[in-house]
């Protein structure tokens, strides 16, 4: 089995990766959203925008206005 990050042979201690470095690189990709699949569903887009607006309002200390 080869490492999904660099292609080298995997090591049992870090399986399915060849090293801790490749395992950490994979984790970083998960955490920063590199593995996400974009959605074209309008409802998903609306929900995402609403979440961003709420987060911005919360950090600014104000409540979002209702439309």
PQR file with spaces between the fields and no chain letter, atoms N, CA, C, O and H, PARSE charges and radii, in Angstrom:
ATOM       1  N    UNK     1       0.852   -1.169    0.000 -0.4000 1.5000
ATOM       2  CA   UNK     1       0.000    0.000    0.000 -0.0000 2.0000
ATOM       3  C    UNK     1       0.900    1.236    0.000  0.5500 1.7000
ATOM       4  O    UNK     1       1.909    1.282    0.704 -0.5500 1.4000
ATOM       5  N    UNK     2       0.525    2.227   -0.793 -0.4000 1.5000
ATOM       6  CA   UNK     2       1.330    3.447   -0.850 -0.0000 2.0000
ATOM       7  C    UNK     2       0.629    4.592   -0.119  0.5500 1.7000
ATOM       8  O    UNK     2      -0.596    4.625   -0.008 -0.5500 1.4000
ATOM       9  H    UNK     2      -0.294    2.190   -1.366  0.4000 1.0000
ATOM      10  N    UNK     3       1.430    5.519    0.371 -0.4000 1.5000
ATOM      11  CA   UNK     3       0.948    6.685    1.111 -0.0000 2.0000
ATOM      12  C    UNK     3       0.105    7.561    0.180  0.5500 1.7000
ATOM      13  O    UNK     3       0.542    7.865   -0.930 -0.5500 1.4000
ATOM      14  H    UNK     3       2.426    5.492    0.281  0.4000 1.0000
ATOM      15  N    UNK     4      -1.096    7.974    0.609 -0.4000 1.5000
ATOM      16  CA   UNK     4      -1.949    8.803   -0.252 -0.0000 2.0000
ATOM      17  C    UNK     4      -1.419   10.224   -0.430  0.5500 1.7000
ATOM      18  O    UNK     4      -1.885   10.939   -1.317 -0.5500 1.4000
ATOM      19  H    UNK     4      -1.451    7.727    1.511  0.4000 1.0000
ATOM      20  N    UNK     5      -0.463   10.648    0.385 -0.4000 1.5000
ATOM      21  CA   UNK     5       0.086   11.992    0.284 -0.0000 2.0000
ATOM      22  C    UNK     5       1.300   12.036   -0.645  0.5500 1.7000
ATOM      23  O    UNK     5       1.354   12.859   -1.558 -0.5500 1.4000
ATOM      24  H    UNK     5      -0.085   10.067    1.105  0.4000 1.0000
ATOM      25  N    UNK     6       2.276   11.149   -0.413 -0.4000 1.5000
ATOM      26  CA   UNK     6       3.518   11.219   -1.187 -0.0000 2.0000
ATOM      27  C    UNK     6       3.781   10.013   -2.082  0.5500 1.7000
ATOM      28  O    UNK     6       4.636   10.082   -2.965 -0.5500 1.4000
ATOM      29  H    UNK     6       2.232   10.479    0.329  0.4000 1.0000
ATOM      30  N    UNK     7       3.069    8.916   -1.873 -0.4000 1.5000
ATOM      31  CA   UNK     7       3.231    7.743   -2.715 -0.0000 2.0000
ATOM      32  C    UNK     7       4.263    6.738   -2.232  0.5500 1.7000
ATOM      33  O    UNK     7       4.404    5.678   -2.842 -0.5500 1.4000
ATOM      34  H    UNK     7       2.375    8.860   -1.156  0.4000 1.0000
ATOM      35  N    UNK     8       4.992    7.031   -1.155 -0.4000 1.5000
ATOM      36  CA   UNK     8       5.956    6.075   -0.619 -0.0000 2.0000
ATOM      37  C    UNK     8       5.235    4.904    0.046  0.5500 1.7000
ATOM      38  O    UNK     8       4.032    4.970    0.300 -0.5500 1.4000
ATOM      39  H    UNK     8       4.877    7.892   -0.660  0.4000 1.0000
ATOM      40  N    UNK     9       5.965    3.852    0.321 -0.4000 1.5000
ATOM      41  CA   UNK     9       5.408    2.677    1.008 -0.0000 2.0000
ATOM      42  C    UNK     9       4.971    3.077    2.418  0.5500 1.7000
ATOM      43  O    UNK     9       5.680    3.821    3.096 -0.5500 1.4000
ATOM      44  H    UNK     9       6.943    3.799    0.115  0.4000 1.0000
ATOM      45  N    UNK    10       3.813    2.591    2.864 -0.4000 1.5000
ATOM      46  CA   UNK    10       3.314    2.952    4.192 -0.0000 2.0000
ATOM      47  C    UNK    10       4.095    2.224    5.279  0.5500 1.7000
ATOM      48  O    UNK    10       4.677    1.163    5.052 -0.5500 1.4000
ATOM      49  H    UNK    10       3.237    1.987    2.313  0.4000 1.0000
ATOM      50  N    UNK    11       4.091    2.824    6.464 -0.4000 1.5000
ATOM      51  CA   UNK    11       4.703    2.233    7.658 -0.0000 2.0000
ATOM      52  C    UNK    11       3.575    1.877    8.612  0.5500 1.7000
ATOM      53  O    UNK    11       2.612    2.632    8.745 -0.5500 1.4000
ATOM      54  H    UNK    11       3.618    3.686    6.648  0.4000 1.0000
ATOM      55  N    UNK    12       3.685    0.748    9.266 -0.4000 1.5000
ATOM      56  CA   UNK    12       2.626    0.260   10.159 -0.0000 2.0000
ATOM      57  C    UNK    12       2.271    1.294   11.231  0.5500 1.7000
ATOM      58  O    UNK    12       1.096    1.451   11.562 -0.5500 1.4000
ATOM      59  H    UNK    12       4.467    0.134    9.157  0.4000 1.0000
ATOM      60  N    UNK    13       3.255    1.994   11.773 -0.4000 1.5000
ATOM      61  CA   UNK    13       3.004    2.957   12.849 -0.0000 2.0000
ATOM      62  C    UNK    13       2.163    4.145   12.397  0.5500 1.7000
ATOM      63  O    UNK    13       1.506    4.781   13.221 -0.5500 1.4000
ATOM      64  H    UNK    13       4.210    1.867   11.504  0.4000 1.0000
ATOM      65  N    UNK    14       2.173    4.453   11.106 -0.4000 1.5000
ATOM      66  CA   UNK    14       1.469    5.636   10.600 -0.0000 2.0000
ATOM      67  C    UNK    14       0.434    5.290    9.530  0.5500 1.7000
ATOM      68  O    UNK    14      -0.059    6.174    8.830 -0.5500 1.4000
ATOM      69  H    UNK    14       2.706    3.936   10.437  0.4000 1.0000
ATOM      70  N    UNK    15       0.115    4.034    9.409 -0.4000 1.5000
ATOM      71  CA   UNK    15      -0.781    3.564    8.366 -0.0000 2.0000
ATOM      72  C    UNK    15      -2.086    4.354    8.309  0.5500 1.7000
ATOM      73  O    UNK    15      -2.683    4.554    9.367 -0.5500 1.4000
ATOM      74  H    UNK    15       0.516    3.316    9.977  0.4000 1.0000
ATOM      75  N    UNK    16      -2.553    4.798    7.215 -0.4000 1.5000
ATOM      76  CA   UNK    16      -2.181    4.469    5.836 -0.0000 2.0000
ATOM      77  C    UNK    16      -1.089    5.375    5.269  0.5500 1.7000
ATOM      78  O    UNK    16      -0.877    5.396    4.056 -0.5500 1.4000
ATOM      79  H    UNK    16      -2.068    4.636    6.355  0.4000 1.0000
ATOM      80  N    UNK    17      -0.398    6.119    6.122 -0.4000 1.5000
ATOM      81  CA   UNK    17       0.636    7.040    5.667 -0.0000 2.0000
ATOM      82  C    UNK    17       2.018    6.435    5.882  0.5500 1.7000
ATOM      83  O    UNK    17       2.173    5.414    6.553 -0.5500 1.4000
ATOM      84  H    UNK    17      -0.570    6.102    7.107  0.4000 1.0000
ATOM      85  N    UNK    18       3.021    7.093    5.292 -0.4000 1.5000
ATOM      86  CA   UNK    18       4.389    6.597    5.429 -0.0000 2.0000
ATOM      87  C    UNK    18       5.092    7.214    6.634  0.5500 1.7000
ATOM      88  O    UNK    18       6.096    6.679    7.104 -0.5500 1.4000
ATOM      89  H    UNK    18       2.895    7.922    4.747  0.4000 1.0000
ATOM      90  N    UNK    19       4.573    8.338    7.139 -0.4000 1.5000
ATOM      91  CA   UNK    19       5.244    9.046    8.237 -0.0000 2.0000
ATOM      92  C    UNK    19       4.239    9.929    8.974  0.5500 1.7000
ATOM      93  O    UNK    19       3.121   10.149    8.509 -0.5500 1.4000
ATOM      94  H    UNK    19       3.757    8.773    6.757  0.4000 1.0000
ATOM      95  N    UNK    20       4.659   10.420   10.117 -0.4000 1.5000
ATOM      96  CA   UNK    20       3.833   11.359   10.878 -0.0000 2.0000
ATOM      97  C    UNK    20       3.643   12.646   10.082  0.5500 1.7000
ATOM      98  O    UNK    20       2.580   13.265   10.137 -0.5500 1.4000
ATOM      99  H    UNK    20       5.567   10.241   10.495  0.4000 1.0000
ATOM     100  N    UNK    21       4.674   13.046    9.345 -0.4000 1.5000
ATOM     101  CA   UNK    21       4.580   14.263    8.535 -0.0000 2.0000
ATOM     102  C    UNK    21       3.424   14.162    7.536  0.5500 1.7000
ATOM     103  O    UNK    21       2.617   15.086    7.438 -0.5500 1.4000
ATOM     104  H    UNK    21       5.538   12.544    9.301  0.4000 1.0000
ATOM     105  N    UNK    22       3.335   13.068    6.805 -0.4000 1.5000
ATOM     106  CA   UNK    22       2.247   12.905    5.827 -0.0000 2.0000
ATOM     107  C    UNK    22       0.894   12.811    6.524  0.5500 1.7000
ATOM     108  O    UNK    22      -0.102   13.320    6.010 -0.5500 1.4000
ATOM     109  H    UNK    22       3.991   12.318    6.884  0.4000 1.0000
ATOM     110  N    UNK    23       0.847   12.166    7.688 -0.4000 1.5000
ATOM     111  CA   UNK    23      -0.403   12.097    8.442 -0.0000 2.0000
ATOM     112  C    UNK    23      -0.834   13.499    8.867  0.5500 1.7000
ATOM     113  O    UNK    23      -2.014   13.840    8.798 -0.5500 1.4000
ATOM     114  H    UNK    23       1.656   11.752    8.105  0.4000 1.0000
ATOM     115  N    UNK    24       0.131   14.310    9.307 -0.4000 1.5000
ATOM     116  CA   UNK    24      -0.175   15.686    9.714 -0.0000 2.0000
ATOM     117  C    UNK    24      -0.609   16.540    8.525  0.5500 1.7000
ATOM     118  O    UNK    24      -1.504   17.375    8.657 -0.5500 1.4000
ATOM     119  H    UNK    24       1.090   14.033    9.363  0.4000 1.0000
ATOM     120  N    UNK    25       0.010   16.340    7.376 -0.4000 1.5000
ATOM     121  CA   UNK    25      -0.403   17.075    6.177 -0.0000 2.0000
ATOM     122  C    UNK    25      -1.842   16.738    5.798  0.5500 1.7000
ATOM     123  O    UNK    25      -2.610   17.620    5.412 -0.5500 1.4000
ATOM     124  H    UNK    25       0.737   15.662    7.268  0.4000 1.0000
ATOM     125  N    UNK    26      -2.202   15.467    5.910 -0.4000 1.5000
ATOM     126  CA   UNK    26      -3.565   15.046    5.615 -0.0000 2.0000
ATOM     127  C    UNK    26      -4.553   15.675    6.606  0.5500 1.7000
ATOM     128  O    UNK    26      -5.615   16.155    6.211 -0.5500 1.4000
ATOM     129  H    UNK    26      -1.578   14.751    6.224  0.4000 1.0000
ATOM     130  N    UNK    27      -4.197   15.669    7.877 -0.4000 1.5000
ATOM     131  CA   UNK    27      -5.057   16.285    8.892 -0.0000 2.0000
ATOM     132  C    UNK    27      -5.247   17.770    8.602  0.5500 1.7000
ATOM     133  O    UNK    27      -6.356   18.289    8.728 -0.5500 1.4000
ATOM     134  H    UNK    27      -3.334   15.279    8.197  0.4000 1.0000
ATOM     135  N    UNK    28      -4.177   18.453    8.217 -0.4000 1.5000
ATOM     136  CA   UNK    28      -4.278   19.880    7.895 -0.0000 2.0000
ATOM     137  C    UNK    28      -5.230   20.116    6.729  0.5500 1.7000
ATOM     138  O    UNK    28      -5.977   21.095    6.725 -0.5500 1.4000
ATOM     139  H    UNK    28      -3.276   18.031    8.115  0.4000 1.0000
ATOM     140  N    UNK    29      -5.208   19.227    5.744 -0.4000 1.5000
ATOM     141  CA   UNK    29      -6.133   19.362    4.614 -0.0000 2.0000
ATOM     142  C    UNK    29      -7.582   19.225    5.075  0.5500 1.7000
ATOM     143  O    UNK    29      -8.459   19.942    4.592 -0.5500 1.4000
ATOM     144  H    UNK    29      -4.602   18.431    5.748  0.4000 1.0000
ATOM     145  N    UNK    30      -7.835   18.307    6.006 -0.4000 1.5000
ATOM     146  CA   UNK    30      -9.191   18.158    6.543 -0.0000 2.0000
ATOM     147  C    UNK    30      -9.598   19.410    7.311  0.5500 1.7000
ATOM     148  O    UNK    30     -10.717   19.901    7.163 -0.5500 1.4000
ATOM     149  H    UNK    30      -7.123   17.725    6.398  0.4000 1.0000
ATOM     150  N    UNK    31      -8.684   19.922    8.133 -0.4000 1.5000
ATOM     151  CA   UNK    31      -9.022   21.059    8.987 -0.0000 2.0000
ATOM     152  C    UNK    31      -9.224   22.355    8.218  0.5500 1.7000
ATOM     153  O    UNK    31     -10.039   23.183    8.623 -0.5500 1.4000
ATOM     154  H    UNK    31      -7.775   19.522    8.254  0.4000 1.0000
ATOM     155  N    UNK    32      -8.497   22.556    7.110 -0.4000 1.5000
ATOM     156  CA   UNK    32      -8.669   23.808    6.367 -0.0000 2.0000
ATOM     157  C    UNK    32      -9.713   23.711    5.265  0.5500 1.7000
ATOM     158  O    UNK    32      -9.929   24.675    4.532 -0.5500 1.4000
ATOM     159  H    UNK    32      -7.834   21.884    6.780  0.4000 1.0000
ATOM     160  N    UNK    33     -10.368   22.549    5.139 -0.4000 1.5000
ATOM     161  CA   UNK    33     -11.466   22.403    4.191 -0.0000 2.0000
ATOM     162  C    UNK    33     -11.055   22.001    2.786  0.5500 1.7000
ATOM     163  O    UNK    33     -11.873   22.061    1.868 -0.5500 1.4000
ATOM     164  H    UNK    33     -10.192   21.766    5.735  0.4000 1.0000
ATOM     165  N    UNK    34      -9.817   21.596    2.597 -0.4000 1.5000
ATOM     166  CA   UNK    34      -9.365   21.203    1.259 -0.0000 2.0000
ATOM     167  C    UNK    34     -10.119   19.993    0.719  0.5500 1.7000
ATOM     168  O    UNK    34     -10.217   19.825   -0.496 -0.5500 1.4000
ATOM     169  H    UNK    34      -9.152   21.548    3.342  0.4000 1.0000
ATOM     170  N    UNK    35     -10.644   19.160    1.586 -0.4000 1.5000
ATOM     171  CA   UNK    35     -11.356   17.966    1.150 -0.0000 2.0000
ATOM     172  C    UNK    35     -12.863   18.182    1.027  0.5500 1.7000
ATOM     173  O    UNK    35     -13.606   17.226    0.804 -0.5500 1.4000
ATOM     174  H    UNK    35     -10.564   19.297    2.573  0.4000 1.0000
ATOM     175  N    UNK    36     -13.314   19.407    1.168 -0.4000 1.5000
ATOM     176  CA   UNK    36     -14.754   19.655    1.088 -0.0000 2.0000
ATOM     177  C    UNK    36     -15.248   19.575   -0.353  0.5500 1.7000
ATOM     178  O    UNK    36     -14.493   19.809   -1.297 -0.5500 1.4000
ATOM     179  H    UNK    36     -12.711   20.184    1.349  0.4000 1.0000
ATOM     180  N    UNK    37     -16.506   19.245   -0.502 -0.4000 1.5000
ATOM     181  CA   UNK    37     -17.141   19.166   -1.807 -0.0000 2.0000
ATOM     182  C    UNK    37     -18.124   20.321   -1.897  0.5500 1.7000
ATOM     183  O    UNK    37     -19.077   20.377   -1.120 -0.5500 1.4000
ATOM     184  H    UNK    37     -17.120   19.055    0.265  0.4000 1.0000
ATOM     185  N    UNK    38     -17.915   21.239   -2.823 -0.4000 1.5000
ATOM     186  CA   UNK    38     -18.817   22.389   -2.924 -0.0000 2.0000
ATOM     187  C    UNK    38     -20.229   21.961   -3.333  0.5500 1.7000
ATOM     188  O    UNK    38     -20.417   20.982   -4.054 -0.5500 1.4000
ATOM     189  H    UNK    38     -17.141   21.194   -3.454  0.4000 1.0000
ATOM     190  N    UNK    39     -21.198   22.714   -2.859 -0.4000 1.5000
ATOM     191  CA   UNK    39     -22.599   22.414   -3.166 -0.0000 2.0000
ATOM     192  C    UNK    39     -23.175   23.518   -4.039  0.5500 1.7000
ATOM     193  O    UNK    39     -22.887   24.698   -3.838 -0.5500 1.4000
ATOM     194  H    UNK    39     -21.045   23.509   -2.273  0.4000 1.0000
ATOM     195  N    UNK    40     -23.985   23.126   -5.001 -0.4000 1.5000
ATOM     196  CA   UNK    40     -24.699   24.082   -5.840 -0.0000 2.0000
ATOM     197  C    UNK    40     -26.141   24.253   -5.384  0.5500 1.7000
ATOM     198  O    UNK    40     -26.905   24.998   -5.997 -0.5500 1.4000
ATOM     199  H    UNK    40     -24.219   22.168   -5.164  0.4000 1.0000
ATOM     200  N    UNK    41     -26.510   23.566   -4.314 -0.4000 1.5000
ATOM     201  CA   UNK    41     -27.868   23.640   -3.799 -0.0000 2.0000
ATOM     202  C    UNK    41     -28.107   25.038   -3.219  0.5500 1.7000
ATOM     203  O    UNK    41     -27.403   25.430   -2.288 -0.5500 1.4000
ATOM     204  H    UNK    41     -25.889   22.961   -3.816  0.4000 1.0000
ATOM     205  N    UNK    42     -29.073   25.799   -3.734 -0.4000 1.5000
ATOM     206  CA   UNK    42     -29.336   27.162   -3.239 -0.0000 2.0000
ATOM     207  C    UNK    42     -29.622   27.210   -1.737  0.5500 1.7000
ATOM     208  O    UNK    42     -29.264   28.182   -1.071 -0.5500 1.4000
ATOM     209  H    UNK    42     -29.645   25.481   -4.490  0.4000 1.0000
ATOM     210  N    UNK    43     -30.253   26.186   -1.211 -0.4000 1.5000
ATOM     211  CA   UNK    43     -30.551   26.158    0.222 -0.0000 2.0000
ATOM     212  C    UNK    43     -29.252   26.092    1.039  0.5500 1.7000
ATOM     213  O    UNK    43     -29.141   26.744    2.077 -0.5500 1.4000
ATOM     214  H    UNK    43     -30.544   25.397   -1.752  0.4000 1.0000
ATOM     215  N    UNK    44     -28.274   25.308    0.574 -0.4000 1.5000
ATOM     216  CA   UNK    44     -26.989   25.227    1.252 -0.0000 2.0000
ATOM     217  C    UNK    44     -26.274   26.571    1.233  0.5500 1.7000
ATOM     218  O    UNK    44     -25.667   26.974    2.225 -0.5500 1.4000
ATOM     219  H    UNK    44     -28.365   24.778   -0.269  0.4000 1.0000
ATOM     220  N    UNK    45     -26.348   27.259    0.102 -0.4000 1.5000
ATOM     221  CA   UNK    45     -25.709   28.569   -0.029 -0.0000 2.0000
ATOM     222  C    UNK    45     -26.363   29.559    0.927  0.5500 1.7000
ATOM     223  O    UNK    45     -25.670   30.316    1.606 -0.5500 1.4000
ATOM     224  H    UNK    45     -26.841   26.932   -0.704  0.4000 1.0000
ATOM     225  N    UNK    46     -27.693   29.558    0.984 -0.4000 1.5000
ATOM     226  CA   UNK    46     -28.412   30.455    1.899 -0.0000 2.0000
ATOM     227  C    UNK    46     -28.031   30.185    3.349  0.5500 1.7000
ATOM     228  O    UNK    46     -27.781   31.118    4.112 -0.5500 1.4000
ATOM     229  H    UNK    46     -28.256   28.943    0.432  0.4000 1.0000
ATOM     230  N    UNK    47     -27.986   28.911    3.731 -0.4000 1.5000
ATOM     231  CA   UNK    47     -27.626   28.557    5.102 -0.0000 2.0000
ATOM     232  C    UNK    47     -26.197   28.979    5.427  0.5500 1.7000
ATOM     233  O    UNK    47     -25.930   29.458    6.529 -0.5500 1.4000
ATOM     234  H    UNK    47     -28.189   28.153    3.111  0.4000 1.0000
ATOM     235  N    UNK    48     -25.289   28.808    4.491 -0.4000 1.5000
ATOM     236  CA   UNK    48     -23.900   29.204    4.709 -0.0000 2.0000
ATOM     237  C    UNK    48     -23.793   30.717    4.885  0.5500 1.7000
ATOM     238  O    UNK    48     -23.077   31.187    5.769 -0.5500 1.4000
ATOM     239  H    UNK    48     -25.506   28.419    3.596  0.4000 1.0000
ATOM     240  N    UNK    49     -24.496   31.478    4.056 -0.4000 1.5000
ATOM     241  CA   UNK    49     -24.476   32.935    4.189 -0.0000 2.0000
ATOM     242  C    UNK    49     -25.066   33.377    5.525  0.5500 1.7000
ATOM     243  O    UNK    49     -24.549   34.295    6.163 -0.5500 1.4000
ATOM     244  H    UNK    49     -25.078   31.095    3.338  0.4000 1.0000
ATOM     245  N    UNK    50     -26.129   32.735    5.939 -0.4000 1.5000
ATOM     246  CA   UNK    50     -26.757   33.068    7.217 -0.0000 2.0000
ATOM     247  C    UNK    50     -25.794   32.798    8.374  0.5500 1.7000
ATOM     248  O    UNK    50     -25.685   33.602    9.300 -0.5500 1.4000
ATOM     249  H    UNK    50     -26.549   31.989    5.421  0.4000 1.0000
ATOM     250  N    UNK    51     -25.094   31.653    8.315 -0.4000 1.5000
ATOM     251  CA   UNK    51     -24.129   31.323    9.363 -0.0000 2.0000
ATOM     252  C    UNK    51     -22.997   32.341    9.419  0.5500 1.7000
ATOM     253  O    UNK    51     -22.564   32.723   10.506 -0.5500 1.4000
ATOM     254  H    UNK    51     -25.183   30.999    7.563  0.4000 1.0000
ATOM     255  N    UNK    52     -22.511   32.785    8.258 -0.4000 1.5000
ATOM     256  CA   UNK    52     -21.443   33.780    8.218 -0.0000 2.0000
ATOM     257  C    UNK    52     -21.930   35.101    8.801  0.5500 1.7000
ATOM     258  O    UNK    52     -21.225   35.728    9.592 -0.5500 1.4000
ATOM     259  H    UNK    52     -22.863   32.474    7.375  0.4000 1.0000
ATOM     260  N    UNK    53     -23.129   35.527    8.416 -0.4000 1.5000
ATOM     261  CA   UNK    53     -23.694   36.774    8.939 -0.0000 2.0000
ATOM     262  C    UNK    53     -23.856   36.713   10.456  0.5500 1.7000
ATOM     263  O    UNK    53     -23.544   37.676   11.156 -0.5500 1.4000
ATOM     264  H    UNK    53     -23.701   35.017    7.773  0.4000 1.0000
ATOM     265  N    UNK    54     -24.343   35.581   10.962 -0.4000 1.5000
ATOM     266  CA   UNK    54     -24.522   35.426   12.404 -0.0000 2.0000
ATOM     267  C    UNK    54     -23.179   35.442   13.132  0.5500 1.7000
ATOM     268  O    UNK    54     -23.063   36.034   14.205 -0.5500 1.4000
ATOM     269  H    UNK    54     -24.597   34.799   10.394  0.4000 1.0000
ATOM     270  N    UNK    55     -22.177   34.803   12.562 -0.4000 1.5000
ATOM     271  CA   UNK    55     -20.856   34.779   13.184 -0.0000 2.0000
ATOM     272  C    UNK    55     -20.248   36.180   13.197  0.5500 1.7000
ATOM     273  O    UNK    55     -19.643   36.586   14.189 -0.5500 1.4000
ATOM     274  H    UNK    55     -22.271   34.322   11.690  0.4000 1.0000
ATOM     275  N    UNK    56     -20.406   36.918   12.100 -0.4000 1.5000
ATOM     276  CA   UNK    56     -19.887   38.283   12.043 -0.0000 2.0000
ATOM     277  C    UNK    56     -20.603   39.180   13.044  0.5500 1.7000
ATOM     278  O    UNK    56     -19.971   39.994   13.716 -0.5500 1.4000
ATOM     279  H    UNK    56     -20.898   36.588   11.294  0.4000 1.0000
ATOM     280  N    UNK    57     -21.923   39.034   13.143 -0.4000 1.5000
ATOM     281  CA   UNK    57     -22.696   39.840   14.082 -0.0000 2.0000
ATOM     282  C    UNK    57     -22.306   39.510   15.516  0.5500 1.7000
ATOM     283  O    UNK    57     -22.217   40.399   16.363 -0.5500 1.4000
ATOM     284  H    UNK    57     -22.437   38.373   12.596  0.4000 1.0000
ATOM     285  N    UNK    58     -22.076   38.241   15.783 -0.4000 1.5000
ATOM     286  CA   UNK    58     -21.693   37.817   17.128 -0.0000 2.0000
ATOM     287  C    UNK    58     -20.329   38.396   17.502  0.5500 1.7000
ATOM     288  O    UNK    58     -20.141   38.853   18.629 -0.5500 1.4000
ATOM     289  H    UNK    58     -22.149   37.519   15.095  0.4000 1.0000
ATOM     290  N    UNK    59     -19.384   38.382   16.571 -0.4000 1.5000
ATOM     291  CA   UNK    59     -18.051   38.916   16.865 -0.0000 2.0000
ATOM     292  C    UNK    59     -18.063   40.438   16.981  0.5500 1.7000
ATOM     293  O    UNK    59     -17.221   41.016   17.669 -0.5500 1.4000
ATOM     294  H    UNK    59     -19.537   38.011   15.655  0.4000 1.0000
ATOM     295  N    UNK    60     -19.017   41.088   16.308 -0.4000 1.5000
ATOM     296  CA   UNK    60     -19.146   42.546   16.387 -0.0000 2.0000
ATOM     297  C    UNK    60     -20.009   42.963   17.572  0.5500 1.7000
ATOM     298  O    UNK    60     -20.081   44.147   17.901 -0.5500 1.4000
ATOM     299  H    UNK    60     -19.701   40.619   15.750  0.4000 1.0000
ATOM     300  N    UNK    61     -20.662   41.999   18.214 -0.4000 1.5000
ATOM     301  CA   UNK    61     -21.492   42.295   19.371 -0.0000 2.0000
ATOM     302  C    UNK    61     -22.871   42.826   19.010  0.5500 1.7000
ATOM     303  O    UNK    61     -23.525   43.461   19.837 -0.5500 1.4000
ATOM     304  H    UNK    61     -20.604   41.037   17.946  0.4000 1.0000
ATOM     305  N    UNK    62     -23.317   42.575   17.793 -0.4000 1.5000
ATOM     306  CA   UNK    62     -24.653   43.001   17.382 -0.0000 2.0000
ATOM     307  C    UNK    62     -25.442   41.809   16.912  0.5500 1.7000
ATOM     308  O    UNK    62     -24.877   40.761   16.601 -0.5500 1.4000
ATOM     309  H    UNK    62     -22.786   42.059   17.121  0.4000 1.0000
ATOM     310  N    UNK    63     -26.731   41.963   16.859 -0.4000 1.5000
ATOM     311  CA   UNK    63     -27.608   40.903   16.367 -0.0000 2.0000
ATOM     312  C    UNK    63     -27.949   41.180   14.914  0.5500 1.7000
ATOM     313  O    UNK    63     -28.105   42.340   14.534 -0.5500 1.4000
ATOM     314  H    UNK    63     -27.191   42.814   17.111  0.4000 1.0000
ATOM     315  N    UNK    64     -28.070   40.140   14.088 -0.4000 1.5000
ATOM     316  CA   UNK    64     -28.442   40.347   12.684 -0.0000 2.0000
ATOM     317  C    UNK    64     -29.880   40.818   12.575  0.5500 1.7000
ATOM     318  O    UNK    64     -30.724   40.482   13.406 -0.5500 1.4000
ATOM     319  H    UNK    64     -27.943   39.198   14.397  0.4000 1.0000
ATOM     320  N    UNK    65     -30.147   41.600   11.542 -0.4000 1.5000
ATOM     321  CA   UNK    65     -31.509   42.072   11.313 -0.0000 2.0000
ATOM     322  C    UNK    65     -32.284   40.998   10.588  0.5500 1.7000
ATOM     323  O    UNK    65     -31.725   40.249    9.787 -0.5500 1.4000
ATOM     324  H    UNK    65     -29.461   41.873   10.867  0.4000 1.0000
ATOM     325  N    UNK    66     -33.583   40.921   10.871 -0.4000 1.5000
ATOM     326  CA   UNK    66     -34.457   39.955   10.220 -0.0000 2.0000
ATOM     327  C    UNK    66     -35.042   40.566    8.962  0.5500 1.7000
ATOM     328  O    UNK    66     -35.461   41.723    8.983 -0.5500 1.4000
ATOM     329  H    UNK    66     -34.037   41.530   11.522  0.4000 1.0000
ATOM     330  N    UNK    67     -35.082   39.820    7.868 -0.4000 1.5000
ATOM     331  CA   UNK    67     -35.620   40.315    6.595 -0.0000 2.0000
ATOM     332  C    UNK    67     -37.029   39.857    6.421  0.5500 1.7000
ATOM     333  O    UNK    67     -37.659   40.170    5.411 -0.5500 1.4000
ATOM     334  H    UNK    67     -34.742   38.880    7.851  0.4000 1.0000
